[in-house]
Amino acid sequence: MLKIKTSIGLIFRREIHYEIKKKLKEKRSNRKLALDYFDFFYESTYGKEWKAMRLAMLTGRKYIALLNNYSNFIETGAIMEKNASINLLKYLDMIQSKQNTQIDQSLPRNLNIFTFDNGDCRDFPSPKPSNSDGLMNYYCMDGASILPIFAMNIQKNETILDLCSSPGGKTLAMLQTLLPKYVICRDINQSRLDRLARMLKTYVPESELIKRVSIQMNNPSLKSSDEECFDRVLVDVPCTNDRHSLHTEENNIFSKVRSNERSNIQKKQTELLTQAILACKLNGSIVYSTCSLSPIQNEGVVNTVLNIFDAEPRYFLKIEPLDHLKNYFDYFFTFSPACKTGLLVSPDIKKNFGPFYLCKI
């Protein structure tokens, strides 16, 4: 009887030990750390709006399909329409027309973007190479990530700097407008640049890449030589990458090994936006963006940098309104009313894009 009681006691203690270890492991989960941080910070920032954001962010994101204009996009578009996906720009034009609203002709009309309707949670099949040229037929990306390309208002034969370009979806979208003369793509390490180069080679003919794209390491020595060289600059800065941080354990910015990087992230963002402004020509434009809900990383960085340049008499910087994009894309995106500087796409269970912040200077 004593042996039986001892055995039961040992099993019971082991079970308790296992549960404690499990709880401790859960506490150490990077995703759990991210969620706890967001619950603490964003609930106080967004109030009741946070509950809807939280629910959407904990589910899978929604994608758009950007058709490849360098491949057989007409055939691909016909297949997309057959599968009940929507040509985003044509659909929004139709809505504007029904409402007797003037259609914004400044948007690049060469972009062929497909999505599923609100509440439709289907995913696009994986892209595949064309039989005729071997190039991939479309690129899948978070729908909100296309907004900087519209905000930039790229004109024919302009030179563009994409300052934090990997993995390359926005670079590819710039090229799909068929407008830039040249796009300089920069990032902070070679592995990210290699990833960018591999992706572009699968979508853009080699002759076009040689003619229109340069991939470079971003380093401080380039700042002086860049000064006032570019018509448009996109700076999609490193951030807490909110949705990714809730779904991926590996390389999560909330991990202990990246704690210093996380604590210095606003400083890094400020440096990159400053570099972008210095690189832009007179009367050019800069678009700053993140995939975070954090006002500190969003409006906070923009206002900090504008205050720095206020003391420089040779610079006159102002924030460009993006109301035309908000009005035009309102059907497919939920824009947070809490954001007063720029635009913030907040995740919504029916329109599950974002989070994504952008501001044009």
mmCIF file of C-alpha atoms in Angstrom:
data_model
loop_
_atom_site.group_PDB
_atom_site.id
_atom_site.type_symbol
_atom_site.label_atom_id
_atom_site.label_comp_id
_atom_site.label_asym_id
_atom_site.label_seq_id
_atom_site.Cartn_x
_atom_site.Cartn_y
_atom_site.Cartn_z
ATOM 1 C CA MET A 1 0.000 0.000 0.000
ATOM 2 C CA LEU A 2 2.869 2.361 0.839
ATOM 3 C CA LYS A 3 4.470 1.706 -2.545
ATOM 4 C CA ILE A 4 1.216 2.458 -4.358
ATOM 5 C CA LYS A 5 0.771 5.728 -2.436
ATOM 6 C CA THR A 6 4.398 6.692 -3.146
ATOM 7 C CA SER A 7 3.990 5.946 -6.865
ATOM 8 C CA ILE A 8 0.775 7.946 -7.046
ATOM 9 C CA GLY A 9 2.487 10.796 -5.217
ATOM 10 C CA LEU A 10 5.425 10.757 -7.611
ATOM 11 C CA ILE A 11 3.133 10.748 -10.639
ATOM 12 C CA PHE A 12 1.110 13.607 -9.139
ATOM 13 C CA ARG A 13 4.255 15.667 -8.478
ATOM 14 C CA ARG A 14 5.540 14.961 -11.986
ATOM 15 C CA GLU A 15 2.234 16.149 -13.423
ATOM 16 C CA ILE A 16 2.441 19.346 -11.370
ATOM 17 C CA HIS A 17 6.074 19.815 -12.456
ATOM 18 C CA TYR A 18 5.055 19.299 -16.096
ATOM 19 C CA GLU A 19 2.234 21.842 -15.795
ATOM 20 C CA ILE A 20 4.577 24.385 -14.179
ATOM 21 C CA LYS A 21 7.161 23.863 -16.941
ATOM 22 C CA LYS A 22 4.397 24.226 -19.516
ATOM 23 C CA LYS A 23 3.229 27.492 -17.947
ATOM 24 C CA LEU A 24 6.784 28.821 -17.783
ATOM 25 C CA LYS A 25 7.331 27.858 -21.407
ATOM 26 C CA GLU A 26 4.123 29.647 -22.374
ATOM 27 C CA LYS A 27 5.303 32.736 -20.538
ATOM 28 C CA ARG A 28 8.562 32.646 -22.479
ATOM 29 C CA SER A 29 6.782 32.341 -25.826
ATOM 30 C CA ASN A 30 7.743 35.252 -28.058
ATOM 31 C CA ARG A 31 4.231 35.349 -29.486
ATOM 32 C CA LYS A 32 2.763 35.534 -25.991
ATOM 33 C CA LEU A 33 5.172 38.325 -25.068
ATOM 34 C CA ALA A 34 4.071 40.222 -28.180
ATOM 35 C CA LEU A 35 0.377 39.728 -27.404
ATOM 36 C CA ASP A 36 0.797 40.798 -23.768
ATOM 37 C CA TYR A 37 2.641 43.923 -24.898
ATOM 38 C CA PHE A 38 -0.005 44.767 -27.491
ATOM 39 C CA ASP A 39 -2.843 44.186 -25.011
ATOM 40 C CA PHE A 40 -1.205 46.532 -22.527
ATOM 41 C CA PHE A 41 -0.218 49.245 -25.013
ATOM 42 C CA TYR A 42 -2.872 49.156 -27.730
ATOM 43 C CA GLU A 43 -5.912 48.765 -25.489
ATOM 44 C CA SER A 44 -4.990 52.020 -23.765
ATOM 45 C CA THR A 45 -4.276 53.634 -27.149
ATOM 46 C CA TYR A 46 -7.255 52.443 -29.206
ATOM 47 C CA GLY A 47 -9.851 51.593 -26.538
ATOM 48 C CA LYS A 48 -12.786 49.562 -27.881
ATOM 49 C CA GLU A 49 -11.252 49.586 -31.358
ATOM 50 C CA TRP A 50 -8.463 47.283 -30.098
ATOM 51 C CA LYS A 51 -10.798 44.300 -29.566
ATOM 52 C CA ALA A 52 -11.696 44.134 -33.261
ATOM 53 C CA MET A 53 -8.057 44.687 -34.267
ATOM 54 C CA ARG A 54 -6.893 41.955 -31.886
ATOM 55 C CA LEU A 55 -9.376 39.384 -33.189
ATOM 56 C CA ALA A 56 -8.417 40.090 -36.797
ATOM 57 C CA MET A 57 -4.667 40.022 -36.124
ATOM 58 C CA LEU A 58 -4.902 36.628 -34.425
ATOM 59 C CA THR A 59 -6.406 35.156 -37.600
ATOM 60 C CA GLY A 60 -4.711 34.785 -40.972
ATOM 61 C CA ARG A 61 -4.081 37.913 -42.996
ATOM 62 C CA LYS A 62 -5.789 38.608 -46.307
ATOM 63 C CA TYR A 63 -3.799 38.929 -49.519
ATOM 64 C CA ILE A 64 -4.064 40.609 -52.870
ATOM 65 C CA ALA A 65 -2.590 39.236 -56.079
ATOM 66 C CA LEU A 66 -0.468 41.700 -58.071
ATOM 67 C CA LEU A 67 -0.421 40.469 -61.667
ATOM 68 C CA ASN A 68 2.907 40.433 -63.465
ATOM 69 C CA ASN A 69 2.797 42.849 -66.411
ATOM 70 C CA TYR A 70 6.036 41.315 -67.740
ATOM 71 C CA SER A 71 4.265 37.976 -68.191
ATOM 72 C CA ASN A 72 0.909 36.925 -69.673
ATOM 73 C CA PHE A 73 -1.224 39.134 -67.419
ATOM 74 C CA ILE A 74 -4.284 39.108 -69.710
ATOM 75 C CA GLU A 75 -4.613 35.326 -69.467
ATOM 76 C CA THR A 76 -3.924 35.413 -65.716
ATOM 77 C CA GLY A 77 -6.540 38.143 -65.227
ATOM 78 C CA ALA A 78 -9.166 36.081 -67.071
ATOM 79 C CA ILE A 79 -8.458 33.113 -64.786
ATOM 80 C CA MET A 80 -8.719 35.378 -61.714
ATOM 81 C CA GLU A 81 -12.122 36.706 -62.786
ATOM 82 C CA LYS A 82 -13.316 33.175 -63.500
ATOM 83 C CA ASN A 83 -12.458 32.256 -59.895
ATOM 84 C CA ALA A 84 -14.656 35.110 -58.592
ATOM 85 C CA SER A 85 -11.825 37.381 -57.544
ATOM 86 C CA ILE A 86 -12.188 41.113 -58.151
ATOM 87 C CA ASN A 87 -10.067 43.483 -60.202
ATOM 88 C CA LEU A 88 -9.584 45.967 -57.377
ATOM 89 C CA LEU A 89 -9.117 49.194 -59.336
ATOM 90 C CA LYS A 90 -11.894 48.472 -61.847
ATOM 91 C CA TYR A 91 -14.254 47.586 -59.008
ATOM 92 C CA LEU A 92 -13.489 50.771 -57.083
ATOM 93 C CA ASP A 93 -13.896 52.840 -60.252
ATOM 94 C CA MET A 94 -17.324 51.266 -60.715
ATOM 95 C CA ILE A 95 -18.309 52.200 -57.136
ATOM 96 C CA GLN A 96 -17.083 55.777 -57.642
ATOM 97 C CA SER A 97 -19.011 56.015 -60.904
ATOM 98 C CA LYS A 98 -22.259 54.831 -59.282
ATOM 99 C CA GLN A 99 -21.810 57.425 -56.541
ATOM 100 C CA ASN A 100 -21.123 60.131 -59.160
ATOM 101 C CA THR A 101 -17.729 60.684 -57.527
ATOM 102 C CA GLN A 102 -14.864 61.908 -59.668
ATOM 103 C CA ILE A 103 -12.405 59.062 -60.323
ATOM 104 C CA ASP A 104 -8.846 59.826 -59.233
ATOM 105 C CA GLN A 105 -6.823 59.677 -62.462
ATOM 106 C CA SER A 106 -3.498 60.180 -60.646
ATOM 107 C CA LEU A 107 -3.445 56.526 -59.590
ATOM 108 C CA PRO A 108 -1.190 54.319 -61.752
ATOM 109 C CA ARG A 109 -3.534 52.491 -64.108
ATOM 110 C CA ASN A 110 -1.019 49.835 -65.192
ATOM 111 C CA LEU A 111 -1.353 47.954 -61.911
ATOM 112 C CA ASN A 112 -3.518 44.851 -62.203
ATOM 113 C CA ILE A 113 -4.552 43.955 -58.655
ATOM 114 C CA PHE A 114 -7.008 41.229 -57.699
ATOM 115 C CA THR A 115 -8.605 40.478 -54.340
ATOM 116 C CA PHE A 116 -11.568 38.609 -52.904
ATOM 117 C CA ASP A 117 -14.584 40.537 -51.680
ATOM 118 C CA ASN A 118 -14.994 41.598 -48.057
ATOM 119 C CA GLY A 119 -15.689 38.619 -45.811
ATOM 120 C CA ASP A 120 -14.361 36.151 -48.410
ATOM 121 C CA CYS A 121 -11.465 34.387 -46.646
ATOM 122 C CA ARG A 122 -10.183 32.362 -49.590
ATOM 123 C CA ASP A 123 -6.488 32.393 -50.404
ATOM 124 C CA PHE A 124 -5.010 32.663 -53.866
ATOM 125 C CA PRO A 125 -3.249 29.542 -55.169
ATOM 126 C CA SER A 126 0.534 29.721 -55.103
ATOM 127 C CA PRO A 127 1.944 31.728 -58.031
ATOM 128 C CA LYS A 128 3.462 29.671 -60.831
ATOM 129 C CA PRO A 129 5.758 30.335 -63.791
ATOM 130 C CA SER A 130 4.272 31.062 -67.196
ATOM 131 C CA ASN A 131 4.695 28.437 -69.891
ATOM 132 C CA SER A 132 5.748 31.080 -72.410
ATOM 133 C CA ASP A 133 8.462 33.043 -70.572
ATOM 134 C CA GLY A 134 9.086 31.242 -67.272
ATOM 135 C CA LEU A 135 8.244 34.351 -65.204
ATOM 136 C CA MET A 136 5.858 34.072 -62.245
ATOM 137 C CA ASN A 137 2.271 35.047 -63.038
ATOM 138 C CA TYR A 138 1.463 37.087 -59.904
ATOM 139 C CA TYR A 139 2.788 38.147 -56.513
ATOM 140 C CA CYS A 140 0.793 37.813 -53.281
ATOM 141 C CA MET A 141 1.099 40.532 -50.639
ATOM 142 C CA ASP A 142 -0.902 42.164 -47.863
ATOM 143 C CA GLY A 143 -3.313 44.477 -49.641
ATOM 144 C CA ALA A 144 -2.420 47.471 -47.484
ATOM 145 C CA SER A 145 1.197 47.209 -48.657
ATOM 146 C CA ILE A 146 0.175 48.471 -52.093
ATOM 147 C CA LEU A 147 -0.963 51.844 -50.678
ATOM 148 C CA PRO A 148 2.543 53.451 -50.592
ATOM 149 C CA ILE A 149 2.827 52.915 -54.351
ATOM 150 C CA PHE A 150 -0.367 54.927 -54.871
ATOM 151 C CA ALA A 151 0.716 57.537 -52.330
ATOM 152 C CA MET A 152 4.066 58.069 -54.080
ATOM 153 C CA ASN A 153 2.338 59.265 -57.283
ATOM 154 C CA ILE A 154 5.250 58.075 -59.443
ATOM 155 C CA GLN A 155 5.621 59.918 -62.746
ATOM 156 C CA LYS A 156 7.160 58.744 -66.011
ATOM 157 C CA ASN A 157 10.991 58.453 -66.029
ATOM 158 C CA GLU A 158 11.494 59.285 -62.360
ATOM 159 C CA THR A 159 14.330 57.907 -60.248
ATOM 160 C CA ILE A 160 13.173 56.136 -57.082
ATOM 161 C CA LEU A 161 14.970 55.118 -53.897
ATOM 162 C CA ASP A 162 13.486 52.144 -52.035
ATOM 163 C CA LEU A 163 15.436 52.411 -48.806
ATOM 164 C CA CYS A 164 14.358 49.212 -46.989
ATOM 165 C CA SER A 165 13.403 47.141 -49.986
ATOM 166 C CA SER A 166 13.576 43.440 -49.027
ATOM 167 C CA PRO A 167 11.616 41.190 -49.454
ATOM 168 C CA GLY A 168 10.655 43.317 -52.470
ATOM 169 C CA GLY A 169 6.884 43.410 -52.907
ATOM 170 C CA LYS A 170 6.770 47.199 -53.055
ATOM 171 C CA THR A 171 9.798 47.341 -55.372
ATOM 172 C CA LEU A 172 8.032 44.931 -57.696
ATOM 173 C CA ALA A 173 4.849 47.025 -57.545
ATOM 174 C CA MET A 174 6.835 50.140 -58.520
ATOM 175 C CA LEU A 175 8.198 48.309 -61.559
ATOM 176 C CA GLN A 176 4.717 47.036 -62.442
ATOM 177 C CA THR A 177 3.535 50.637 -62.866
ATOM 178 C CA LEU A 178 5.947 50.748 -65.880
ATOM 179 C CA LEU A 179 6.744 54.356 -64.898
ATOM 180 C CA PRO A 180 10.154 54.636 -63.155
ATOM 181 C CA LYS A 181 13.295 55.218 -65.137
ATOM 182 C CA TYR A 182 15.417 53.679 -62.392
ATOM 183 C CA VAL A 183 14.850 52.125 -58.949
ATOM 184 C CA ILE A 184 17.660 51.946 -56.389
ATOM 185 C CA CYS A 185 16.975 49.154 -53.879
ATOM 186 C CA ARG A 186 18.793 49.184 -50.559
ATOM 187 C CA ASP A 187 18.768 47.100 -47.393
ATOM 188 C CA ILE A 188 20.902 46.451 -44.323
ATOM 189 C CA ASN A 189 22.502 43.047 -44.978
ATOM 190 C CA GLN A 190 23.525 40.802 -47.830
ATOM 191 C CA SER A 191 21.084 37.984 -47.082
ATOM 192 C CA ARG A 192 18.139 40.392 -47.425
ATOM 193 C CA LEU A 193 19.555 41.782 -50.680
ATOM 194 C CA ASP A 194 20.069 38.251 -52.035
ATOM 195 C CA ARG A 195 16.453 37.421 -51.203
ATOM 196 C CA LEU A 196 15.299 40.552 -53.027
ATOM 197 C CA ALA A 197 17.425 39.760 -56.102
ATOM 198 C CA ARG A 198 16.125 36.173 -56.293
ATOM 199 C CA MET A 199 12.519 37.353 -56.123
ATOM 200 C CA LEU A 200 12.916 40.043 -58.798
ATOM 201 C CA LYS A 201 14.594 37.593 -61.194
ATOM 202 C CA THR A 202 11.495 35.398 -61.090
ATOM 203 C CA TYR A 203 9.183 38.282 -62.084
ATOM 204 C CA VAL A 204 11.135 40.729 -64.243
ATOM 205 C CA PRO A 205 13.096 39.984 -67.449
ATOM 206 C CA GLU A 206 16.847 40.224 -66.989
ATOM 207 C CA SER A 207 17.126 42.974 -69.624
ATOM 208 C CA GLU A 208 14.680 45.140 -67.632
ATOM 209 C CA LEU A 209 16.474 44.497 -64.341
ATOM 210 C CA ILE A 210 19.794 45.560 -65.854
ATOM 211 C CA LYS A 211 18.193 48.660 -67.339
ATOM 212 C CA ARG A 212 16.016 49.791 -64.420
ATOM 213 C CA VAL A 213 17.186 48.314 -61.094
ATOM 214 C CA SER A 214 20.262 48.601 -58.884
ATOM 215 C CA ILE A 215 20.537 46.574 -55.659
ATOM 216 C CA GLN A 216 22.887 48.043 -53.057
ATOM 217 C CA MET A 217 23.860 47.727 -49.405
ATOM 218 C CA ASN A 218 22.612 50.647 -47.332
ATOM 219 C CA ASN A 219 25.412 52.169 -45.249
ATOM 220 C CA PRO A 220 26.166 55.583 -43.706
ATOM 221 C CA SER A 221 28.848 56.440 -46.297
ATOM 222 C CA LEU A 222 26.137 56.729 -48.959
ATOM 223 C CA LYS A 223 24.242 59.526 -47.195
ATOM 224 C CA SER A 224 26.332 62.453 -48.479
ATOM 225 C CA SER A 225 26.535 61.128 -52.061
ATOM 226 C CA ASP A 226 22.758 60.541 -52.087
ATOM 227 C CA GLU A 227 21.836 64.104 -51.164
ATOM 228 C CA GLU A 228 18.932 65.384 -53.291
ATOM 229 C CA CYS A 229 19.321 62.633 -55.927
ATOM 230 C CA PHE A 230 15.873 61.031 -56.035
ATOM 231 C CA ASP A 231 12.436 62.158 -57.223
ATOM 232 C CA ARG A 232 10.616 59.826 -54.817
ATOM 233 C CA VAL A 233 11.778 57.890 -51.763
ATOM 234 C CA LEU A 234 10.001 55.009 -50.061
ATOM 235 C CA VAL A 235 11.198 54.149 -46.552
ATOM 236 C CA ASP A 236 9.291 51.114 -45.275
ATOM 237 C CA VAL A 237 11.178 50.917 -41.995
ATOM 238 C CA PRO A 238 11.908 47.928 -39.728
ATOM 239 C CA CYS A 239 9.267 47.845 -36.984
ATOM 240 C CA THR A 240 7.649 45.540 -34.440
ATOM 241 C CA ASN A 241 5.883 43.864 -37.392
ATOM 242 C CA ASP A 242 2.789 43.367 -35.265
ATOM 243 C CA ARG A 243 0.883 40.612 -37.059
ATOM 244 C CA HIS A 244 4.037 38.623 -37.834
ATOM 245 C CA SER A 245 5.050 38.840 -34.159
ATOM 246 C CA LEU A 246 1.765 37.203 -33.135
ATOM 247 C CA HIS A 247 2.130 34.262 -35.509
ATOM 248 C CA THR A 248 5.821 33.426 -35.785
ATOM 249 C CA GLU A 249 8.134 32.299 -33.017
ATOM 250 C CA GLU A 250 11.346 32.253 -35.056
ATOM 251 C CA ASN A 251 13.242 35.550 -35.414
ATOM 252 C CA ASN A 252 10.493 37.328 -33.495
ATOM 253 C CA ILE A 253 11.436 40.868 -32.474
ATOM 254 C CA PHE A 254 9.976 40.178 -29.010
ATOM 255 C CA SER A 255 12.550 37.440 -28.371
ATOM 256 C CA LYS A 256 15.146 38.095 -25.678
ATOM 257 C CA VAL A 257 18.007 38.035 -28.184
ATOM 258 C CA ARG A 258 16.427 40.975 -30.034
ATOM 259 C CA SER A 259 15.537 43.066 -26.982
ATOM 260 C CA ASN A 260 18.207 45.710 -27.713
ATOM 261 C CA GLU A 261 17.017 45.990 -31.305
ATOM 262 C CA ARG A 262 13.436 46.419 -30.107
ATOM 263 C CA SER A 263 14.347 49.102 -27.577
ATOM 264 C CA ASN A 264 16.287 51.066 -30.231
ATOM 265 C CA ILE A 265 13.742 50.677 -33.008
ATOM 266 C CA GLN A 266 12.369 54.226 -32.871
ATOM 267 C CA LYS A 267 15.928 55.608 -33.079
ATOM 268 C CA LYS A 268 16.607 53.453 -36.166
ATOM 269 C CA GLN A 269 13.347 54.538 -37.790
ATOM 270 C CA THR A 270 14.195 58.196 -37.158
ATOM 271 C CA GLU A 271 17.614 57.749 -38.762
ATOM 272 C CA LEU A 272 16.141 56.072 -41.838
ATOM 273 C CA LEU A 273 13.451 58.715 -42.360
ATOM 274 C CA THR A 274 16.117 61.419 -41.969
ATOM 275 C CA GLN A 275 18.236 59.674 -44.598
ATOM 276 C CA ALA A 276 15.212 59.462 -46.915
ATOM 277 C CA ILE A 277 14.525 63.207 -46.608
ATOM 278 C CA LEU A 278 18.149 64.115 -47.308
ATOM 279 C CA ALA A 279 18.153 61.873 -50.390
ATOM 280 C CA CYS A 280 15.032 63.440 -51.908
ATOM 281 C CA LYS A 281 15.154 66.202 -54.519
ATOM 282 C CA LEU A 282 13.566 69.604 -54.010
ATOM 283 C CA ASN A 283 9.794 69.271 -54.571
ATOM 284 C CA GLY A 284 10.110 65.494 -54.434
ATOM 285 C CA SER A 285 8.195 63.285 -52.005
ATOM 286 C CA ILE A 286 8.905 60.728 -49.300
ATOM 287 C CA VAL A 287 6.550 58.002 -48.135
ATOM 288 C CA TYR A 288 7.217 56.591 -44.670
ATOM 289 C CA SER A 289 5.538 53.326 -43.692
ATOM 290 C CA THR A 290 5.418 50.578 -41.060
ATOM 291 C CA CYS A 291 3.365 47.441 -40.435
ATOM 292 C CA SER A 292 2.733 48.418 -36.813
ATOM 293 C CA LEU A 293 -0.142 49.956 -34.874
ATOM 294 C CA SER A 294 2.274 51.789 -32.573
ATOM 295 C CA PRO A 295 1.771 55.590 -32.580
ATOM 296 C CA ILE A 296 5.345 55.887 -31.296
ATOM 297 C CA GLN A 297 6.722 54.177 -34.405
ATOM 298 C CA ASN A 298 4.232 55.897 -36.707
ATOM 299 C CA GLU A 299 3.198 59.504 -36.028
ATOM 300 C CA GLY A 300 5.826 59.751 -33.297
ATOM 301 C CA VAL A 301 8.737 59.172 -35.669
ATOM 302 C CA VAL A 302 7.274 61.456 -38.348
ATOM 303 C CA ASN A 303 6.767 64.331 -35.896
ATOM 304 C CA THR A 304 10.212 63.838 -34.351
ATOM 305 C CA VAL A 305 11.922 64.097 -37.736
ATOM 306 C CA LEU A 306 9.836 67.082 -38.847
ATOM 307 C CA ASN A 307 10.830 68.886 -35.637
ATOM 308 C CA ILE A 308 14.501 68.181 -36.376
ATOM 309 C CA PHE A 309 14.219 69.685 -39.862
ATOM 310 C CA ASP A 310 12.250 72.689 -38.599
ATOM 311 C CA ALA A 311 15.564 74.060 -37.380
ATOM 312 C CA GLU A 312 17.051 73.780 -40.900
ATOM 313 C CA PRO A 313 16.121 76.883 -42.964
ATOM 314 C CA ARG A 314 16.935 75.217 -46.308
ATOM 315 C CA TYR A 315 14.242 72.564 -45.755
ATOM 316 C CA PHE A 316 10.517 73.195 -45.915
ATOM 317 C CA LEU A 317 8.719 69.953 -45.124
ATOM 318 C CA LYS A 318 4.999 69.381 -44.872
ATOM 319 C CA ILE A 319 2.756 66.375 -44.535
ATOM 320 C CA GLU A 320 0.737 65.727 -47.681
ATOM 321 C CA PRO A 321 -2.914 64.769 -47.108
ATOM 322 C CA LEU A 322 -3.901 61.274 -48.238
ATOM 323 C CA ASP A 323 -7.661 61.725 -47.966
ATOM 324 C CA HIS A 324 -8.089 60.838 -51.647
ATOM 325 C CA LEU A 325 -6.665 57.356 -50.971
ATOM 326 C CA LYS A 326 -8.803 56.936 -47.871
ATOM 327 C CA ASN A 327 -11.949 57.866 -49.784
ATOM 328 C CA TYR A 328 -11.063 55.711 -52.777
ATOM 329 C CA PHE A 329 -10.033 52.540 -50.917
ATOM 330 C CA ASP A 330 -12.548 52.779 -48.079
ATOM 331 C CA TYR A 331 -14.551 49.817 -49.422
ATOM 332 C CA PHE A 332 -11.659 47.364 -49.048
ATOM 333 C CA PHE A 333 -9.697 48.803 -46.091
ATOM 334 C CA THR A 334 -10.624 49.874 -42.574
ATOM 335 C CA PHE A 335 -8.888 53.136 -41.684
ATOM 336 C CA SER A 336 -8.451 53.876 -37.983
ATOM 337 C CA PRO A 337 -9.994 57.190 -36.875
ATOM 338 C CA ALA A 338 -7.389 57.328 -34.084
ATOM 339 C CA CYS A 339 -4.648 58.134 -36.593
ATOM 340 C CA LYS A 340 -4.413 61.902 -37.136
ATOM 341 C CA THR A 341 -1.165 62.084 -39.167
ATOM 342 C CA GLY A 342 -1.098 59.942 -42.302
ATOM 343 C CA LEU A 343 -3.252 56.827 -42.696
ATOM 344 C CA LEU A 344 -3.479 53.683 -40.585
ATOM 345 C CA VAL A 345 -5.078 50.548 -42.025
ATOM 346 C CA SER A 346 -6.386 48.651 -39.018
ATOM 347 C CA PRO A 347 -7.138 44.913 -39.253
ATOM 348 C CA ASP A 348 -10.804 44.031 -39.439
ATOM 349 C CA ILE A 349 -12.192 40.496 -39.550
ATOM 350 C CA LYS A 350 -14.078 41.265 -42.808
ATOM 351 C CA LYS A 351 -11.288 43.369 -44.328
ATOM 352 C CA ASN A 352 -8.322 41.572 -42.829
ATOM 353 C CA PHE A 353 -5.474 43.651 -44.237
ATOM 354 C CA GLY A 354 -2.779 45.366 -42.210
ATOM 355 C CA PRO A 355 -1.895 46.732 -39.798
ATOM 356 C CA PHE A 356 -0.178 49.264 -42.022
ATOM 357 C CA TYR A 357 0.744 52.896 -41.494
ATOM 358 C CA LEU A 358 1.829 55.384 -44.149
ATOM 359 C CA CYS A 359 2.573 59.082 -44.251
ATOM 360 C CA LYS A 360 3.625 61.250 -47.198
ATOM 361 C CA ILE A 361 6.022 64.176 -46.786
#
